Coordinates of C-alpha atoms in Angstrom, one line a residue:
X1 CA -19.4 -11.4 25.9
X2 CA -21.4 -13.6 23.6
X3 CA -20.4 -15.0 19.9
X4 CA -23.5 -12.5 18.6
X5 CA -22.6 -9.5 20.8
X6 CA -18.7 -9.9 19.4
X7 CA -20.0 -10.3 15.9
X8 CA -22.4 -7.0 16.5
X9 CA -19.4 -5.2 17.6
X10 CA -17.2 -6.1 14.7
X11 CA -20.0 -5.1 12.4
X12 CA -20.3 -1.9 14.1
X13 CA -16.4 -1.4 13.8
X14 CA -16.5 -2.4 10.1
X15 CA -18.7 0.6 9.1
X16 CA -16.2 3.2 11.3
X17 CA -13.2 2.0 9.0
X18 CA -15.3 3.3 5.9
X19 CA -13.2 5.7 4.1
X20 CA -9.8 5.3 5.8
X21 CA -6.4 5.7 4.4
X22 CA -4.4 4.1 7.4
X23 CA -2.8 1.2 5.5
X24 CA -3.3 -0.9 8.6
X25 CA -6.9 -0.2 9.0
X26 CA -7.4 -0.6 5.6
X27 CA -6.2 -4.2 6.2
X28 CA -8.8 -4.9 9.3
X29 CA -11.5 -3.9 7.5
X30 CA -10.9 -6.4 4.7
X31 CA -10.5 -9.2 7.7
X32 CA -13.8 -7.6 8.9
X33 CA -16.0 -7.9 5.8
X34 CA -14.0 -11.4 5.2
X35 CA -15.6 -12.5 8.5
X36 CA -18.9 -11.0 8.3
X37 CA -19.1 -13.1 4.9
X38 CA -18.7 -16.3 6.6
X39 CA -21.1 -15.2 9.2
X40 CA -23.6 -14.3 6.9
X41 CA -23.1 -17.7 5.0
X42 CA -23.2 -19.7 7.9
X43 CA -26.7 -18.0 8.9
X44 CA -28.0 -18.3 5.5
X45 CA -27.0 -21.9 5.5
X46 CA -28.5 -23.1 8.9
X47 CA -31.0 -25.5 9.0
X48 CA -34.6 -24.7 10.2
X49 CA -35.0 -24.4 13.7
X50 CA -36.5 -27.6 15.2
X51 CA -38.1 -27.6 19.3
X52 CA -34.9 -28.9 20.3
X53 CA -32.3 -26.5 18.7
X54 CA -35.1 -23.7 20.0
X55 CA -34.8 -24.9 23.7
X56 CA -30.7 -25.4 23.4
X57 CA -30.5 -21.5 21.9
X58 CA -32.9 -20.5 24.6
X59 CA -30.3 -22.0 27.4
X60 CA -27.6 -20.6 25.6
X61 CA -28.8 -17.2 25.8
X62 CA -29.8 -17.9 29.5
X63 CA -26.1 -19.3 30.5
X64 CA -24.4 -16.1 28.0
X65 CA -22.8 -18.7 25.7
X66 CA -24.6 -17.2 22.8
X67 CA -23.7 -19.2 20.0
X68 CA -21.3 -21.9 18.2
X69 CA -18.3 -20.8 17.7
X70 CA -17.3 -22.9 14.3
X71 CA -14.0 -23.4 12.7
X72 CA -14.6 -21.3 9.8
X73 CA -15.8 -18.0 12.4
X74 CA -12.9 -18.6 14.9
X75 CA -10.4 -18.3 11.7
X76 CA -12.0 -15.1 10.5
X77 CA -12.0 -13.8 14.3
X78 CA -8.6 -14.3 14.5
X79 CA -7.9 -13.0 11.6
X80 CA -9.5 -9.7 12.5
X81 CA -7.6 -9.6 16.0
X82 CA -4.1 -10.1 14.4
X83 CA -4.7 -7.4 11.9
X84 CA -6.1 -5.2 14.5
X85 CA -3.7 -5.8 17.5
X86 CA -0.8 -4.1 15.1
X87 CA -3.0 -1.0 14.8
X88 CA -2.3 0.1 18.2
X89 CA -5.2 2.7 17.9
X90 CA -7.7 2.4 20.9
X91 CA -10.6 1.5 19.0
X92 CA -8.6 -1.8 17.5
X93 CA -7.2 -2.7 21.0
X94 CA -10.5 -2.6 22.4
X95 CA -11.9 -5.0 19.6
X96 CA -9.1 -7.3 20.0
X97 CA -9.6 -7.5 23.5
X98 CA -13.3 -8.4 22.8
X99 CA -12.2 -11.1 20.4
X100 CA -10.1 -12.9 22.8
X101 CA -12.8 -12.8 25.4
X102 CA -15.3 -14.0 23.1
X103 CA -12.9 -17.0 21.8
X104 CA -11.6 -17.9 25.2
X105 CA -15.2 -18.3 26.4
X106 CA -16.0 -20.5 23.6
X107 CA -12.9 -22.4 23.5
X108 CA -10.7 -22.1 26.8
X109 CA -8.3 -24.1 25.0
X110 CA -7.6 -22.6 21.8
X111 CA -3.8 -22.0 21.3
X112 CA -4.4 -18.9 18.8
X113 CA -6.7 -17.5 21.0
X114 CA -4.5 -17.7 24.1
X115 CA -1.3 -16.3 21.9
X116 CA -3.3 -13.2 20.7
X117 CA -4.6 -12.4 24.2
X118 CA -1.2 -12.5 24.6
X119 CA -0.1 -10.1 22.3
X120 CA -3.1 -7.8 23.1
X121 CA -2.3 -7.8 26.5
X122 CA 1.1 -6.7 25.6
X123 CA -0.1 -4.1 23.6
X124 CA -2.1 -2.8 26.2
X125 CA 1.1 -2.3 28.6
X126 CA 0.4 -5.2 30.6
X127 CA 3.3 -7.1 30.1
X128 CA 3.1 -9.5 33.0
X129 CA -0.4 -10.6 32.5
X130 CA 0.7 -11.0 28.7
X131 CA 3.2 -13.6 30.0
X132 CA 0.5 -15.6 31.6
X133 CA -1.5 -15.8 28.6
X134 CA 1.7 -16.6 26.6
X135 CA 2.4 -19.5 29.5
X136 CA -1.2 -21.0 28.8
X137 CA -0.2 -21.1 24.9
X138 CA 2.9 -22.8 25.7
X139 CA 1.2 -25.6 27.6
X140 CA -1.2 -25.9 25.0
X141 CA 1.2 -26.5 22.2
X142 CA 4.5 -29.1 21.1
X143 CA 6.2 -26.7 19.2
X144 CA 6.7 -23.3 19.8
X145 CA 7.2 -21.9 16.1
X146 CA 6.3 -18.3 16.9
X147 CA 9.2 -18.2 19.8
X148 CA 6.5 -17.4 22.4
X149 CA 8.8 -19.1 24.9
X150 CA 11.8 -16.5 24.4
X151 CA 9.2 -13.6 24.4
X152 CA 8.0 -14.6 27.8
X153 CA 11.7 -15.1 29.0
X154 CA 11.9 -11.6 27.6
X155 CA 9.1 -10.1 29.2
X156 CA 10.4 -11.6 32.7
X157 CA 14.1 -10.4 32.0
X158 CA 12.5 -6.4 31.3
X159 CA 10.4 -6.6 34.5
X160 CA 13.5 -7.7 36.7
X161 CA 15.3 -5.1 35.0
X162 CA 12.8 -2.4 35.1
X163 CA 12.4 -3.4 39.1
X164 CA 15.9 -2.7 39.7
X165 CA 16.2 0.3 37.7
X166 CA 13.2 1.9 40.1
X167 CA 14.6 0.8 43.2
X168 CA 18.1 2.5 41.9
X169 CA 16.1 5.4 41.3
X170 CA 14.5 5.6 44.6
X171 CA 17.9 5.0 46.6
X172 CA 19.7 7.4 44.5
X173 CA 17.0 10.3 44.2
X174 CA 15.8 9.9 48.2
X175 CA 13.9 13.0 48.0
X176 CA 11.7 11.3 45.5
X177 CA 9.7 9.5 48.1
X178 CA 8.0 12.9 49.2
X179 CA 6.3 12.7 45.5
X180 CA 5.5 9.0 45.6
X181 CA 1.6 9.4 46.5
X182 CA 1.0 12.7 44.7
X183 CA -0.6 12.5 41.0
X184 CA 2.4 11.6 38.8
X185 CA 1.1 13.9 36.2
X186 CA 1.3 16.6 38.6
X187 CA 4.6 15.8 39.6
X188 CA 5.9 15.2 36.6
X189 CA 4.5 18.8 35.3
X190 CA 6.6 20.1 38.1
X191 CA 9.8 18.5 37.5
X192 CA 9.7 19.6 34.0
X193 CA 9.2 23.4 34.9
X194 CA 12.3 22.9 37.7
X195 CA 14.4 21.4 35.3
X196 CA 13.4 24.4 33.1
X197 CA 14.4 27.2 35.7
X198 CA 17.8 25.1 36.5
X199 CA 16.6 23.4 39.5
X200 CA 18.1 20.0 38.9
X201 CA 18.0 18.4 42.7
X202 CA 14.0 19.6 42.6
X203 CA 13.4 18.3 39.3
X204 CA 15.0 14.9 39.9
X205 CA 12.8 14.3 42.8
X206 CA 9.4 15.2 41.3
X207 CA 10.2 13.3 38.2
X208 CA 11.6 9.9 40.3
X209 CA 8.3 10.8 42.2
X210 CA 6.3 10.7 39.2
X211 CA 7.7 7.6 38.1
X212 CA 7.4 5.8 41.3
X213 CA 4.0 6.8 41.4
X214 CA 3.0 5.3 37.9
X215 CA 5.1 2.2 38.8
X216 CA 2.8 1.9 42.3
X217 CA -0.6 2.7 40.3
X218 CA 0.2 0.0 37.8
X219 CA 0.2 2.5 34.4
X220 CA 0.7 1.0 31.1
X221 CA 4.3 -0.4 30.2
X222 CA 4.6 2.4 27.5
X223 CA 3.9 5.2 29.9
X224 CA 6.6 4.2 32.3
X225 CA 9.1 3.4 29.4
X226 CA 8.3 6.8 28.0
X227 CA 8.7 8.4 31.3
X228 CA 12.0 6.8 32.2
X229 CA 13.7 7.5 28.9
X230 CA 12.6 11.0 29.1
X231 CA 14.1 11.1 32.8
X232 CA 17.3 9.5 31.7
X233 CA 17.7 11.6 28.9
X234 CA 17.2 14.6 31.1
X235 CA 19.8 13.3 33.2
X236 CA 22.7 12.9 30.9
X237 CA 22.4 16.4 29.4
X238 CA 23.6 17.5 32.9
X239 CA 26.7 15.3 32.9
X240 CA 30.2 15.3 30.4
X241 CA 30.7 12.4 32.4
X242 CA 27.9 10.1 33.9
X243 CA 28.3 9.3 37.4
X244 CA 28.3 5.3 38.3
X245 CA 24.7 5.5 39.5
X246 CA 23.5 7.0 36.1
X247 CA 25.9 4.6 34.2
X248 CA 24.2 1.6 36.1
X249 CA 20.8 3.5 35.7
X250 CA 21.4 3.5 31.8
X251 CA 22.8 -0.2 31.5
X252 CA 19.3 -1.3 33.6
X253 CA 17.1 0.6 31.1
X254 CA 18.6 -0.7 28.3
X255 CA 18.6 -4.1 29.4
X256 CA 14.7 -3.4 29.9
X257 CA 14.3 -2.3 26.2
X258 CA 16.6 -5.2 24.9
X259 CA 14.1 -7.5 26.9
X260 CA 10.9 -6.1 25.6
X261 CA 11.7 -6.3 21.7
X262 CA 13.5 -9.7 22.1
X263 CA 14.1 -12.7 24.6
X264 CA 17.5 -13.9 25.5
X265 CA 19.4 -16.3 23.4
X266 CA 19.4 -19.7 24.6
X267 CA 23.1 -20.4 24.8
X268 CA 23.5 -24.2 23.9
X269 CA 21.0 -23.8 20.8
X270 CA 23.2 -20.9 19.4
X271 CA 26.5 -21.4 20.4
X272 CA 27.1 -18.1 21.8
X273 CA 25.7 -16.1 19.0
X274 CA 25.2 -12.2 19.7
X275 CA 22.1 -10.6 18.6
X276 CA 22.8 -7.3 16.4
X277 CA 20.2 -4.3 16.4
X278 CA 20.1 -2.0 13.5
X279 CA 22.1 0.3 15.7
X280 CA 24.7 -2.5 16.6
X281 CA 25.1 -3.6 12.7
X282 CA 25.4 0.3 11.8
X283 CA 28.4 0.8 14.4
X284 CA 30.0 -2.6 12.9
X285 CA 30.2 -1.4 9.2
X286 CA 30.5 2.3 10.0
X287 CA 33.8 3.6 7.8
X288 CA 34.6 0.2 6.3
X289 CA 34.5 -0.4 2.6
X290 CA 32.1 -3.0 1.5
X291 CA 31.6 -4.9 -1.9
X292 CA 28.6 -7.0 -2.5
X293 CA 28.8 -10.3 -4.9
X294 CA 26.2 -11.4 -6.8
X295 CA 25.6 -14.9 -7.8
X296 CA 25.4 -14.1 -11.3
X297 CA 27.0 -16.0 -14.2
X298 CA 29.7 -13.6 -15.2
X299 CA 30.9 -13.6 -11.6
X300 CA 32.1 -17.2 -11.8
X301 CA 34.6 -16.0 -14.3
X302 CA 35.4 -12.7 -13.5
X303 CA 39.2 -13.2 -12.0
X304 CA 38.4 -10.3 -9.9
X305 CA 38.8 -12.7 -6.4
X306 CA 41.8 -10.8 -5.6
X307 CA 40.4 -7.4 -5.9
X308 CA 37.2 -8.6 -4.1
X309 CA 39.1 -9.9 -0.9
X310 CA 40.9 -6.2 -0.6
X311 CA 37.9 -4.7 0.7
X312 CA 36.9 -4.7 4.6
X313 CA 33.8 -6.3 4.4
X314 CA 32.7 -8.8 2.0
X315 CA 28.8 -9.7 1.3
X316 CA 27.5 -12.6 -0.1
X317 CA 24.2 -14.4 -0.5
X318 CA 22.3 -17.3 -0.5
X319 CA 23.6 -20.1 -2.0
X320 CA 26.8 -18.5 -3.2
X321 CA 29.9 -20.7 -4.7
X322 CA 33.3 -19.9 -3.9
X323 CA 35.9 -20.2 -6.6
X324 CA 38.9 -18.1 -5.0
X325 CA 40.5 -16.8 -8.4
X326 CA 37.1 -15.4 -9.6
X327 CA 35.0 -15.0 -6.7
X328 CA 37.5 -14.2 -3.9
X329 CA 37.6 -16.6 -0.9
X330 CA 36.6 -14.2 2.1
X331 CA 33.3 -13.8 3.4
X332 CA 32.1 -11.5 6.1
X333 CA 28.4 -11.2 6.0
X334 CA 26.3 -13.6 4.7
X335 CA 22.9 -12.6 3.7
X336 CA 20.0 -15.2 3.4
X337 CA 16.3 -15.4 2.9
X338 CA 15.1 -17.6 5.8
X339 CA 13.5 -20.5 3.3
X340 CA 16.6 -22.2 2.7
X341 CA 19.9 -23.1 4.7
X342 CA 22.3 -23.1 1.8
X343 CA 26.0 -22.1 3.5
X344 CA 24.6 -21.7 6.9
X345 CA 27.5 -24.2 8.0
X346 CA 30.3 -22.1 6.2
X347 CA 31.8 -20.0 9.5
X348 CA 31.5 -16.1 9.1
X349 CA 31.3 -12.8 11.7
X350 CA 27.6 -11.8 10.6
X351 CA 24.8 -13.5 9.4
X352 CA 21.4 -11.9 8.4
X353 CA 18.4 -13.8 7.7
X354 CA 15.9 -12.0 6.2
X355 CA 12.1 -12.7 6.0
X356 CA 8.8 -11.4 4.9
X357 CA 7.0 -13.4 7.7
X358 CA 8.1 -13.1 11.4
X359 CA 7.1 -16.2 12.5
X360 CA 8.9 -17.7 9.9
X361 CA 11.9 -15.8 10.8
X362 CA 11.7 -16.8 14.2
X363 CA 11.5 -20.8 13.2
X364 CA 14.4 -20.4 11.1
X365 CA 16.6 -18.4 13.5
X366 CA 16.0 -20.6 16.1
X367 CA 16.2 -23.8 14.4
X368 CA 18.3 -23.5 11.3
X369 CA 21.5 -21.7 12.8
X370 CA 24.8 -23.7 13.2
X371 CA 26.1 -23.2 16.5
X372 CA 29.4 -21.7 16.0
X373 CA 28.9 -20.9 12.4
X374 CA 28.5 -17.1 12.9
X375 CA 29.4 -15.0 15.9
X376 CA 26.5 -11.9 15.3
X377 CA 23.0 -12.7 13.6
X378 CA 20.4 -10.4 12.9
X379 CA 17.5 -9.4 15.6
X380 CA 14.1 -8.6 14.0
X381 CA 14.7 -4.9 13.8
X382 CA 16.8 -6.2 10.6
X383 CA 14.2 -8.9 9.3
X384 CA 13.1 -7.4 6.4
X385 CA 14.7 -3.9 5.9
X386 CA 13.0 -2.6 2.7
X387 CA 9.1 -2.7 4.0
X388 CA 10.0 -2.6 7.9
X389 CA 12.6 0.0 8.2
X390 CA 12.4 2.2 4.8
X391 CA 8.2 1.4 5.2
X392 CA 7.9 0.7 1.5
X393 CA 4.3 -0.4 0.6
X394 CA 3.2 -2.7 -1.9
X395 CA 2.2 0.5 -3.6
X396 CA 5.3 1.7 -3.8
X397 CA 7.2 -1.6 -4.9
X398 CA 4.7 -4.4 -5.8
X399 CA 7.0 -7.4 -5.7
X400 CA 8.8 -9.3 -3.0
X401 CA 12.4 -7.5 -2.8
X402 CA 15.4 -10.0 -3.5
X403 CA 17.8 -10.3 -0.4
X404 CA 20.4 -8.4 -2.3
X405 CA 18.2 -5.6 -2.7
X406 CA 17.2 -5.6 0.9
X407 CA 21.0 -5.6 1.9
X408 CA 21.9 -2.6 -0.8
X409 CA 18.8 -0.3 0.1
X410 CA 19.9 -1.0 4.0
X411 CA 23.7 -0.4 3.4
X412 CA 22.6 2.6 1.1
X413 CA 20.1 3.7 4.1
X414 CA 22.5 3.7 6.7
X415 CA 25.3 5.5 4.8
X416 CA 28.4 4.5 6.9
X417 CA 30.6 3.5 4.3
X418 CA 32.9 5.1 2.3
X419 CA 32.9 2.3 -0.3
X420 CA 29.9 0.8 -1.5
X421 CA 30.1 -1.4 -4.4
X422 CA 28.4 -4.1 -6.5
X423 CA 30.3 -6.8 -8.4
X424 CA 28.4 -8.9 -10.5
X425 CA 24.9 -7.5 -10.1
X426 CA 23.4 -7.7 -14.1
X427 CA 20.3 -9.0 -12.1
X428 CA 20.9 -12.8 -13.7
X429 CA 21.0 -11.4 -17.7
X430 CA 24.1 -14.1 -17.4
X431 CA 22.5 -16.6 -15.5
X432 CA 23.0 -18.1 -12.2
X433 CA 26.1 -19.1 -10.5
X434 CA 25.4 -21.0 -7.6
X435 CA 26.2 -24.1 -5.2
X436 CA 25.9 -26.7 -7.4
X437 CA 22.6 -28.3 -5.3
X438 CA 21.2 -25.2 -5.6
X439 CA 21.2 -24.8 -9.7
X440 CA 18.0 -26.5 -9.7
X441 CA 16.3 -23.3 -8.1
X442 CA 14.3 -21.3 -10.9
X443 CA 15.3 -17.5 -11.2
X444 CA 11.7 -16.8 -9.6
X445 CA 9.1 -14.4 -11.3
X446 CA 7.9 -12.8 -7.8
X447 CA 11.1 -10.5 -8.1
X448 CA 11.2 -7.1 -9.8
X449 CA 14.7 -7.6 -11.3
X450 CA 14.1 -4.5 -13.5
X451 CA 12.7 -2.2 -10.9
X452 CA 15.8 -3.3 -8.5
X453 CA 18.4 -2.2 -11.2
X454 CA 16.6 1.0 -12.0
X455 CA 17.1 1.6 -8.0
X456 CA 20.6 0.9 -8.6
X457 CA 21.5 2.8 -11.5
X458 CA 19.9 6.2 -10.3
X459 CA 22.3 5.6 -7.7
X460 CA 25.2 4.6 -9.2
X461 CA 28.6 7.1 -9.1
X462 CA 30.4 4.9 -11.6
X463 CA 30.2 2.0 -13.7
X464 CA 33.3 0.5 -14.6
X465 CA 33.0 -3.2 -16.3
X466 CA 31.2 -6.0 -13.6
X467 CA 31.9 -3.2 -10.9
X468 CA 28.8 -0.7 -10.0
X469 CA 30.1 2.0 -7.3
X470 CA 27.6 3.6 -5.1
X471 CA 29.7 5.8 -3.1

């Protein structure tokens, strides 16, 4: 597709988004507006055509190159593609595919183009093709700030686990081979009908046969994963105690899903650290008393050190400072923004790194973690709780949520702790109490401390001195 054809497609798509209420599509619409404005500016400021330029344009049209992709237009196209690829609607995915086709036709060595190509192929359910695009990106860059290598490794690991899972299902349900050549949708419908009437062996054969057919026909990965999840859910519902084969199948499915969500952790870099997903974090804190210690001035003179250390889990933030008599001395969970690395060398059980930017989070986790200083670190499912888990938009909460508010919101959302206390949370009315080297940091105005305080006090069960109890 020529550049003009791509821009025409972008213009047409921009018209389709008029009146949309979907926040993600609104971001695409704004990116398209910026792209078309850039293109219009370039067109109006272009010099008058000469005989030579007209000849070049004629040759370009004949060969299909169709225009010159300048840096400003390239950046604007990439912006549209990066916004559209997260929409997950077919129209936006197809537009992103068109954009990457155009960029890579014009600039075969565009690193950003190959990375975007990998993202759209993943979104279209073509992980192996995505891995090839990512590999091309890695060949062209010296610094993998986006964690693409881990993404590629995760794709390969997930594909290997899925292959093993399908082989296992084919072996343990031998009758499924009879349905492997039939249309997958027909076999799947027949399998569900058999399950509904209690014919479990017939259901298994048809459902697994449908999965084999989907795999052979190259169905989008998301559809295969959905079918595997549905089949395993039905299979586990039939057993009070899963068989060895079913347990193995569940483990392989978990490996597949884990590989899709995150790449394997390179052990030499992380010193044996283990990832924590949202569910895994929930299980680790369930049933335990928790206190969150603010970095406020009055904590430094609280004399509550003994009381603080009596909680099952003590949570501290960013550049926290330890004075045992006042602050207590134990730290079980260190919550930190990705921008700084204060206290990252202090040994803790769990370190939660928060960030509003996926690339920045990946870079910080892979370059700032100190081997052996933590047993667990959060994966991307816990990267930015208020926005990513809670789905709070800027309309609901305009400012950037603090690390403390992200953590407090997460604990309140999970609701598995019998005691959830805040100590010293006066939202910096008494000033800051931090490591000496961090005291120079300003109490920034990008946060809405008043809104966060109001949210806390609406949920407070009791307030006693410096202690606010939410449970």
